[in-house]
XYZ file of C-alpha atoms in Angstrom:
181
model
C -125.269 12.261 -31.237
C -126.079 13.868 -27.915
C -123.796 16.556 -26.570
C -121.608 15.078 -23.802
C -121.044 18.518 -22.242
C -124.802 19.041 -21.965
C -125.093 15.597 -20.351
C -122.421 16.478 -17.770
C -124.154 19.785 -17.045
C -127.480 17.981 -16.559
C -125.766 15.591 -14.164
C -124.380 18.572 -12.237
C -127.905 19.932 -11.879
C -129.263 16.615 -10.625
C -126.430 16.146 -8.169
C -126.793 19.689 -6.877
C -130.520 19.103 -6.297
C -129.534 16.395 -3.826
C -126.770 18.590 -2.424
C -129.473 21.196 -1.677
C -131.001 18.608 0.667
C -127.584 18.105 2.242
C -127.311 21.888 2.723
C -130.602 21.847 4.647
C -129.467 18.907 6.792
C -126.097 20.550 7.491
C -127.856 23.776 8.448
C -130.204 21.871 10.783
C -127.295 19.991 12.364
C -125.529 23.307 12.913
C -128.592 24.953 14.433
C -130.026 22.082 16.472
C -127.089 19.707 16.907
C -127.895 16.187 18.055
C -131.630 16.949 18.082
C -131.527 17.302 14.297
C -130.052 13.829 13.716
C -133.296 11.824 13.488
C -134.749 14.109 10.806
C -131.407 14.491 8.997
C -130.546 10.796 8.923
C -132.621 9.921 5.806
C -131.148 12.859 3.889
C -127.614 11.938 4.931
C -128.173 8.339 3.813
C -129.654 9.459 0.462
C -126.742 11.815 -0.198
C -124.294 9.055 0.715
C -125.950 6.744 -1.852
C -125.828 9.517 -4.463
C -122.103 10.045 -3.840
C -121.447 6.300 -4.138
C -123.381 6.004 -7.398
C -124.266 9.090 -9.455
C -121.347 11.275 -8.364
C -118.834 8.468 -8.798
C -120.139 7.637 -12.294
C -120.146 11.338 -13.193
C -116.493 11.667 -12.148
C -115.601 8.531 -14.124
C -117.208 10.036 -17.234
C -115.025 13.100 -16.848
C -111.851 11.224 -15.847
C -112.134 8.489 -18.469
C -113.969 10.181 -21.359
C -113.739 13.990 -21.350
C -110.350 14.595 -19.720
C -108.378 12.268 -22.039
C -109.831 14.087 -25.060
C -108.683 17.422 -23.669
C -105.310 16.026 -22.590
C -104.625 14.951 -26.175
C -104.668 18.673 -26.985
C -102.744 20.241 -24.087
C -101.201 17.339 -22.160
C -101.982 15.872 -18.754
C -99.296 17.330 -16.505
C -100.193 20.486 -14.640
C -103.112 21.424 -16.870
C -106.708 22.020 -15.863
C -107.594 18.325 -16.035
C -104.841 17.479 -13.530
C -106.429 19.942 -11.108
C -109.902 18.482 -11.731
C -108.582 14.948 -11.145
C -107.055 16.017 -7.798
C -110.354 17.636 -6.822
C -112.222 14.434 -7.737
C -109.897 12.543 -5.369
C -110.460 15.108 -2.614
C -114.259 14.981 -3.033
C -114.255 11.188 -2.942
C -112.037 11.157 0.164
C -114.485 13.479 1.937
C -117.399 11.322 0.782
C -115.685 8.226 2.211
C -115.107 10.024 5.520
C -118.754 11.104 5.535
C -119.930 7.505 4.934
C -117.644 6.237 7.705
C -118.867 8.871 10.159
C -122.517 8.181 9.346
C -121.940 4.432 9.734
C -120.193 4.989 13.061
C -123.067 7.110 14.297
C -125.642 4.509 13.274
C -123.681 1.776 15.056
C -123.377 3.801 18.275
C -127.000 4.936 18.479
C -129.557 2.352 19.558
C -132.484 2.121 17.092
C -135.051 2.695 19.858
C -133.860 6.249 20.414
C -136.241 8.502 18.470
C -135.059 11.960 19.443
C -131.803 13.803 20.101
C -131.790 14.672 23.772
C -129.242 13.940 26.439
C -129.467 10.177 25.943
C -128.418 10.463 22.301
C -125.589 12.838 23.188
C -124.287 10.300 25.717
C -124.487 7.463 23.180
C -122.677 9.304 20.392
C -120.019 10.739 22.711
C -117.896 7.654 22.056
C -118.326 7.962 18.285
C -119.501 10.363 15.635
C -121.537 13.414 16.506
C -123.882 15.765 14.746
C -121.014 18.247 14.615
C -118.757 15.736 12.849
C -121.458 15.051 10.259
C -122.170 18.773 9.894
C -118.495 19.578 9.354
C -117.925 16.793 6.822
C -121.171 17.603 5.007
C -120.207 21.279 4.851
C -116.800 20.368 3.406
C -118.406 18.159 0.737
C -120.721 21.037 -0.192
C -117.782 23.466 -0.378
C -115.746 21.118 -2.564
C -118.628 20.376 -4.938
C -119.561 24.055 -5.235
C -115.988 25.024 -6.125
C -115.374 22.069 -8.395
C -118.613 22.326 -10.368
C -118.172 26.093 -10.743
C -114.702 25.581 -12.252
C -116.008 22.953 -14.625
C -119.054 24.957 -15.676
C -117.273 28.289 -16.141
C -113.832 27.173 -17.372
C -113.390 23.522 -18.313
C -116.647 22.798 -20.142
C -116.551 26.004 -22.239
C -112.900 25.193 -23.031
C -113.918 21.685 -24.134
C -116.639 23.104 -26.394
C -114.096 25.434 -27.982
C -111.199 22.993 -28.355
C -112.790 19.643 -29.148
C -113.850 18.834 -32.678
C -117.237 17.278 -33.381
C -115.428 13.955 -33.886
C -113.708 14.251 -30.497
C -117.014 15.137 -28.831
C -118.643 12.128 -30.489
C -115.853 9.946 -29.099
C -116.375 11.444 -25.617
C -120.115 10.750 -25.894
C -119.481 7.144 -26.954
C -117.067 6.580 -24.063
C -119.582 8.084 -21.635
C -122.295 5.743 -22.960
C -119.987 2.768 -22.430
C -119.320 3.855 -18.844
C -123.044 4.350 -18.263
C -123.770 0.829 -19.528
C -121.093 -0.819 -17.366
């Protein structure tokens, strides 16, 4: 049996590798504004795909496999898993807003425009802007940093301490089922 906590930690590391790219794009959008959009666009799209796939599956593994095992020990109401579930919802809401803003920007900007400049600023004035993407990206980064830190320093060590080897095996099996679906 593989350790489900180790698997979740490995997923954190992989997700945060992509978030590092988002950090660079957010920094560039903050420093260069609209001029940074052409270079940042591929990163923003890649991070959006990651949030729709890897991050969503990761959260499902926690919500549907790990958290129920812990809730059998200390209940679901008001405990640490309730807080983590609320944070998952908040992260996913920000990710949806980010996707919407990126989509809006791509619809407003004509594909022939290859650089930021005044023309791009005029085109995006009616829709999303580099600042909107920067702000949403920064909020996603903040939420993930806080959430993953809580899981890595509090929740996962608690799970290792409280869950029996049988419970961990059940969590691993549920995670495998989610991965396969």
